[in-house]
mmCIF file of C-alpha atoms in Angstrom:
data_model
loop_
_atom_site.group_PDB
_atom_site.id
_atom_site.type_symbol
_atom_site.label_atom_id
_atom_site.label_comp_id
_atom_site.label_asym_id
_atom_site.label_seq_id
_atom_site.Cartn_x
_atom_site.Cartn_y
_atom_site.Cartn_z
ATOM 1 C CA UNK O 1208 21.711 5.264 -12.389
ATOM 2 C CA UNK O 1209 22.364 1.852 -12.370
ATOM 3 C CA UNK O 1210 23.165 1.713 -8.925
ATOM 4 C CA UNK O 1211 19.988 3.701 -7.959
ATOM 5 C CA UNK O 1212 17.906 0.905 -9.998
ATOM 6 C CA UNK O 1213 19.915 -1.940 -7.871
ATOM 7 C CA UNK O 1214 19.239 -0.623 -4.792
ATOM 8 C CA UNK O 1215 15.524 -0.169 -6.070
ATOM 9 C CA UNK O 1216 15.289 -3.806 -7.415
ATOM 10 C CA UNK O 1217 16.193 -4.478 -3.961
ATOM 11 C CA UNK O 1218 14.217 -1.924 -1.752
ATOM 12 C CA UNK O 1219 10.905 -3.719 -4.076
ATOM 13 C CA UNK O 1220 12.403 -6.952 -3.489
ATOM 14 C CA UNK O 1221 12.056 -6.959 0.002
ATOM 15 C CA UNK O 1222 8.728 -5.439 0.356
ATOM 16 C CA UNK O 1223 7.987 -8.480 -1.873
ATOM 17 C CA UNK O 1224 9.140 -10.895 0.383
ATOM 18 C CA UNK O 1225 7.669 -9.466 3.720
ATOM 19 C CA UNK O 1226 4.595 -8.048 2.607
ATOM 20 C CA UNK O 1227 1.786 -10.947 3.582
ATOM 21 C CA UNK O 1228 -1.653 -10.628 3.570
ATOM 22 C CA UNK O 1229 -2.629 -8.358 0.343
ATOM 23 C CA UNK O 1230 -1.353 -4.834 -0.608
ATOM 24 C CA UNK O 1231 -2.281 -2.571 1.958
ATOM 25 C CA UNK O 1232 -0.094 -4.565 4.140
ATOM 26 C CA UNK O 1233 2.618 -3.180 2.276
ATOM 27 C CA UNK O 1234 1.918 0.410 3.271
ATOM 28 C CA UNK O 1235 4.117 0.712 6.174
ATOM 29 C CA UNK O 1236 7.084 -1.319 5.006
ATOM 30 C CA UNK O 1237 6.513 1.102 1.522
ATOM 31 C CA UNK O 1238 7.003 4.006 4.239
ATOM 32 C CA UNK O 1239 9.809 2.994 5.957
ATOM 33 C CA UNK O 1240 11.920 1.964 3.176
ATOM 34 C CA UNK O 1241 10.643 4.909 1.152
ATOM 35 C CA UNK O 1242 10.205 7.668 3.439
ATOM 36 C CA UNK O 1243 12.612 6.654 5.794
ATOM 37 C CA UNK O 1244 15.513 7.316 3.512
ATOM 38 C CA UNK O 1245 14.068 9.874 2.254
ATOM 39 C CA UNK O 1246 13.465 8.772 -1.090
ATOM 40 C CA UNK O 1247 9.935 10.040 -1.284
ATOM 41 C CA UNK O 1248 8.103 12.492 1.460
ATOM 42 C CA UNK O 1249 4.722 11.193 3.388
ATOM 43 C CA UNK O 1250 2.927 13.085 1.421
ATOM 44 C CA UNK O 1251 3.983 11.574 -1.192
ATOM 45 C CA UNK O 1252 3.223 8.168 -0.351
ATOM 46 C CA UNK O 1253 -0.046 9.132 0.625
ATOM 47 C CA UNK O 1254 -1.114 10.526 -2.872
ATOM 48 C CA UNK O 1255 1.102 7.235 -3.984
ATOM 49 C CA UNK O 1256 -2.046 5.069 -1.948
ATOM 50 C CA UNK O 1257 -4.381 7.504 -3.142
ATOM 51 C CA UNK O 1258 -3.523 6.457 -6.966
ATOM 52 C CA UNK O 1259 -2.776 3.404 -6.464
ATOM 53 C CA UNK O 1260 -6.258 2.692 -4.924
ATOM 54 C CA UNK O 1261 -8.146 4.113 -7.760
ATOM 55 C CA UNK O 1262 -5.887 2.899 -10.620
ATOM 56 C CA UNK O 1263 -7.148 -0.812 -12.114
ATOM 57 C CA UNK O 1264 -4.742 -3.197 -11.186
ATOM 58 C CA UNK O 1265 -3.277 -5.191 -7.557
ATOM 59 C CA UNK O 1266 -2.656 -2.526 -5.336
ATOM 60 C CA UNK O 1267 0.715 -3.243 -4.530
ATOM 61 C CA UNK O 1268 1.575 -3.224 -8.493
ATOM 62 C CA UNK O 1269 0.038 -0.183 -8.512
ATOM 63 C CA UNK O 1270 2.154 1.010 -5.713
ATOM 64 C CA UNK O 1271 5.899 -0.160 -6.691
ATOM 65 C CA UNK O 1272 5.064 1.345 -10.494
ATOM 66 C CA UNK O 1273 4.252 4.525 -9.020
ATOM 67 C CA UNK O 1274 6.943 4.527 -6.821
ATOM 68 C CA UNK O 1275 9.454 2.955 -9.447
ATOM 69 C CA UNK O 1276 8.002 6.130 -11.941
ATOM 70 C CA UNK O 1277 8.233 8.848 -9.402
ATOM 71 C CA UNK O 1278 11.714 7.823 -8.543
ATOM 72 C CA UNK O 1279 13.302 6.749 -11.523
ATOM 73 C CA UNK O 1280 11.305 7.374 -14.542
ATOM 74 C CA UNK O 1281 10.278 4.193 -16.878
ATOM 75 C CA UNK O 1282 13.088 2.130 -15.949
ATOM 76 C CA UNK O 1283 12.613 2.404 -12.170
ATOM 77 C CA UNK O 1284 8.347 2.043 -12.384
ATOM 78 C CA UNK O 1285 9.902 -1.718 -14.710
ATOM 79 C CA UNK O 1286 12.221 -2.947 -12.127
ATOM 80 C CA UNK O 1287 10.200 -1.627 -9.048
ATOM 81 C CA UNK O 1288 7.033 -3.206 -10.373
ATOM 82 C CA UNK O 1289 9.342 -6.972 -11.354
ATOM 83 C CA UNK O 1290 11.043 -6.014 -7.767
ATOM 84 C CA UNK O 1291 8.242 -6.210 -6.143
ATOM 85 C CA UNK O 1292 6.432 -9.661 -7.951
ATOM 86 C CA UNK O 1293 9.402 -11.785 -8.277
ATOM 87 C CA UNK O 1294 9.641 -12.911 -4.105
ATOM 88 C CA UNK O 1295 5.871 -13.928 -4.226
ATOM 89 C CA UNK O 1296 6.128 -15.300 -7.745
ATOM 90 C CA UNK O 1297 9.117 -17.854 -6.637
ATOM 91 C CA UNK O 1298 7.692 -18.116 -3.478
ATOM 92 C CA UNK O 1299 4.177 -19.387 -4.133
ATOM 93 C CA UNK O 1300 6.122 -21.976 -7.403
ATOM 94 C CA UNK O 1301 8.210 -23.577 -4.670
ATOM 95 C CA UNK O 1302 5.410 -23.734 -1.740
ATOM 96 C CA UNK O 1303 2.111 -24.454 -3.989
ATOM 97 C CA UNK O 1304 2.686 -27.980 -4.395
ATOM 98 C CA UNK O 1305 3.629 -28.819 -1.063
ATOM 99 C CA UNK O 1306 0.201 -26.399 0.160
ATOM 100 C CA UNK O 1307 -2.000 -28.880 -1.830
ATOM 101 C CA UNK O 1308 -0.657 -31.562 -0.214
ATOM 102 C CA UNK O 1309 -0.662 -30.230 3.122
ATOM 103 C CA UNK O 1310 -3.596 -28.056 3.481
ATOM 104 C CA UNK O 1311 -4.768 -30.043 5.997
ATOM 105 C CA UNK O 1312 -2.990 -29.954 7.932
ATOM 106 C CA UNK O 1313 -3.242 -29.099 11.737
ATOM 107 C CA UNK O 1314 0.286 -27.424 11.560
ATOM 108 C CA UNK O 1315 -0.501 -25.003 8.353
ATOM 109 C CA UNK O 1316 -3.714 -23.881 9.677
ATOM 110 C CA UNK O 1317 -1.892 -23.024 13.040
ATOM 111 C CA UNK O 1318 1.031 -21.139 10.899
ATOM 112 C CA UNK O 1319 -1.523 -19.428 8.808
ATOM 113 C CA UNK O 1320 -3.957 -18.540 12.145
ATOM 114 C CA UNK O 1321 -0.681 -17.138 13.529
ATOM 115 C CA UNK O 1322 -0.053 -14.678 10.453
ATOM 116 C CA UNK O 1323 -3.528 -12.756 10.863
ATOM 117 C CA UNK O 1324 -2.409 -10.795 13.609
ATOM 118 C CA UNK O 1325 0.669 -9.557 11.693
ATOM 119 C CA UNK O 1326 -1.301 -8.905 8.756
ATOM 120 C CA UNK O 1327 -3.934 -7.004 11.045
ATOM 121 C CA UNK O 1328 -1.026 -5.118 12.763
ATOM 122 C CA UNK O 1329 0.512 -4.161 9.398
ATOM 123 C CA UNK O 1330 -2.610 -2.692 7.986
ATOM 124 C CA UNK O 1331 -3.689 -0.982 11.125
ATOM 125 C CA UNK O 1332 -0.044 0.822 10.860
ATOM 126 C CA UNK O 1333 -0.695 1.731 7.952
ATOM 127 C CA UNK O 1334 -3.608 3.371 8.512
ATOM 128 C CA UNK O 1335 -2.316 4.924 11.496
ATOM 129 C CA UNK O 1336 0.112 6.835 9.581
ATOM 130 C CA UNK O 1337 -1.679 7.824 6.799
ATOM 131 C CA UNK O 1338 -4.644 9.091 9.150
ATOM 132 C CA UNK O 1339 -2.337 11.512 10.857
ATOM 133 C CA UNK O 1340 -0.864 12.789 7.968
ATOM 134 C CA UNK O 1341 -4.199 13.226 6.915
ATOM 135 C CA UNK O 1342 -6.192 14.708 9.359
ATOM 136 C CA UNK O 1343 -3.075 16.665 10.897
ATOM 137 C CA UNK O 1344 -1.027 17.961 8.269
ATOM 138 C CA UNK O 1345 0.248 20.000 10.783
ATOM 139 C CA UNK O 1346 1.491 17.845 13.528
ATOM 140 C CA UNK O 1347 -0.208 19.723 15.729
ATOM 141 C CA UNK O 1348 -4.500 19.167 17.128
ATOM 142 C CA UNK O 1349 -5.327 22.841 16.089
ATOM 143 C CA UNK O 1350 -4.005 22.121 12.209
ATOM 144 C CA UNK O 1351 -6.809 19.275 12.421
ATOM 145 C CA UNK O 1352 -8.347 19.492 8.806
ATOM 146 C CA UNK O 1353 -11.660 18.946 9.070
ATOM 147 C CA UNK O 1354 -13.322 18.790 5.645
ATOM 148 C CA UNK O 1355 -10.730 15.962 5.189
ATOM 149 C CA UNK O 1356 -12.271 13.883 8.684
ATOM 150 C CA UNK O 1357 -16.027 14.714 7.175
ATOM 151 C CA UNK O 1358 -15.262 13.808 3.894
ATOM 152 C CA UNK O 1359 -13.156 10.554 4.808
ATOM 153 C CA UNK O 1360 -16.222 9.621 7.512
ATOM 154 C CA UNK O 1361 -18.571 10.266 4.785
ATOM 155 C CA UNK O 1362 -17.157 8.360 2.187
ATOM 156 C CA UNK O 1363 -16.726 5.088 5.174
ATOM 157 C CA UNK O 1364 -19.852 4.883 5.955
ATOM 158 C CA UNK O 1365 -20.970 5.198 2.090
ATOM 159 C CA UNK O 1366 -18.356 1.988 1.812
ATOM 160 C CA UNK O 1367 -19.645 0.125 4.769
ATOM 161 C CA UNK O 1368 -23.579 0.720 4.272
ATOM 162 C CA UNK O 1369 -23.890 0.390 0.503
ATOM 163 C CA UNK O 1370 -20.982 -1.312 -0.491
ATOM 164 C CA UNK O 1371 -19.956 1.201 -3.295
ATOM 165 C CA UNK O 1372 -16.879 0.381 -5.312
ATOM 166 C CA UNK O 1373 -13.912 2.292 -3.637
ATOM 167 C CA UNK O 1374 -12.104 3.401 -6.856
ATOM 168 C CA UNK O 1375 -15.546 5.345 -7.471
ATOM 169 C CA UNK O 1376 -15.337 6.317 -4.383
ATOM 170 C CA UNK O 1377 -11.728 7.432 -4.599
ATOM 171 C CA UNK O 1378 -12.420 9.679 -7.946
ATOM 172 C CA UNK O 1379 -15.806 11.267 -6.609
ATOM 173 C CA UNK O 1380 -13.683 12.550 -3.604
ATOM 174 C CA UNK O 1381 -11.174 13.401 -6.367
ATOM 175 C CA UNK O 1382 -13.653 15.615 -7.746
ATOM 176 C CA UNK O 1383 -15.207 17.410 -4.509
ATOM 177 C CA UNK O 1384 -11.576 18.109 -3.795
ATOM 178 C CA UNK O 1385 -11.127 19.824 -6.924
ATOM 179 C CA UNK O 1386 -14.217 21.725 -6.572
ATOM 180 C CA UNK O 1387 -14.426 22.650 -2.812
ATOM 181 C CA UNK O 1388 -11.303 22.105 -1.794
ATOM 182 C CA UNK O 1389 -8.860 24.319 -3.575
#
């Protein structure tokens, strides 16, 4: 067990490190170091999003104590979740006073302008993945689910046009699931 919890530490540790631009950034290095050795299925990680979205909390938290839970029970959901926050808590000590100093700076702004695309790429993967997991459980176009695609464009253009909060939005489609959906 201890073993497992090292190798955990370190799985969180790295997602950490390499996850820039906000939690849902993290999704696709979550799969691959997850899902990938199969440690936890898709599905799983999609109902581990799912939760993690409507829980209170960062998302990514949210994420590594879920994972850290599912895997390894209390322990694992502790060291997943410190895992996970120690790289950006050392990080940002060592680099926040030097990024007052510097903000500035013509070099920093070009180093940060260069990280969007990344950060776009990552989330866009994400969503990629989850999407077709989503909408073909199947892997195949006739096992498209469609009250899933209704329900997901539904609930977009609710978030786009009225701004509702997404963990509301996250627990009412909770809810139709459990009603309609069974």
């Amino acid at each position: 067990m201890i073993i497992d919890l090292l190798r955990l530490f370190w799985i969180f540790c790295k997602i950490g490190m390499f996850t820039i631009g906000g939690g849902m950034a993290m999704i696709p290095l979550i799969q691959q170091e997850l899902v990938d050795r199969n440690l936890m299925t898709l599905q799983e990680s999609i109902d581990m999003v799912a939760i993690s979205q409507m829980t209170p909390g960062p998302f990514g938290v949210n994420c590594a104590t879920f994972s850290g839970m599912r895997l390894y029970g209390l322990a694992g959901a502790v060291v997943a979740t410190l895992a996970l926050a120690l790289p950006s808590f050392i990080i940002c000590l060592l680099v926040s006073r030097w990024f007052f100093k510097c903000k500035s700076s013509p070099v920093l702004s070009s180093i940060l302008l260069g990280i969007k695309p990344i950060v776009l790429a990552l989330i866009l993967t994400g969503l990629f993945s989850i999407g077709m997991e989503t909408i073909f459980p199947y892997s195949t176009f006739a096992s498209i689910d469609i009250p899933v695609v209704c329900i997901a464009a539904v609930l977009s253009v609710l978030m786009i046009a009225t701004k509702f909060s997404p963990a509301l939005l996250v627990l009412a489609a909770g809810v139709f699931g459990v009603i309609f959906l069974r």
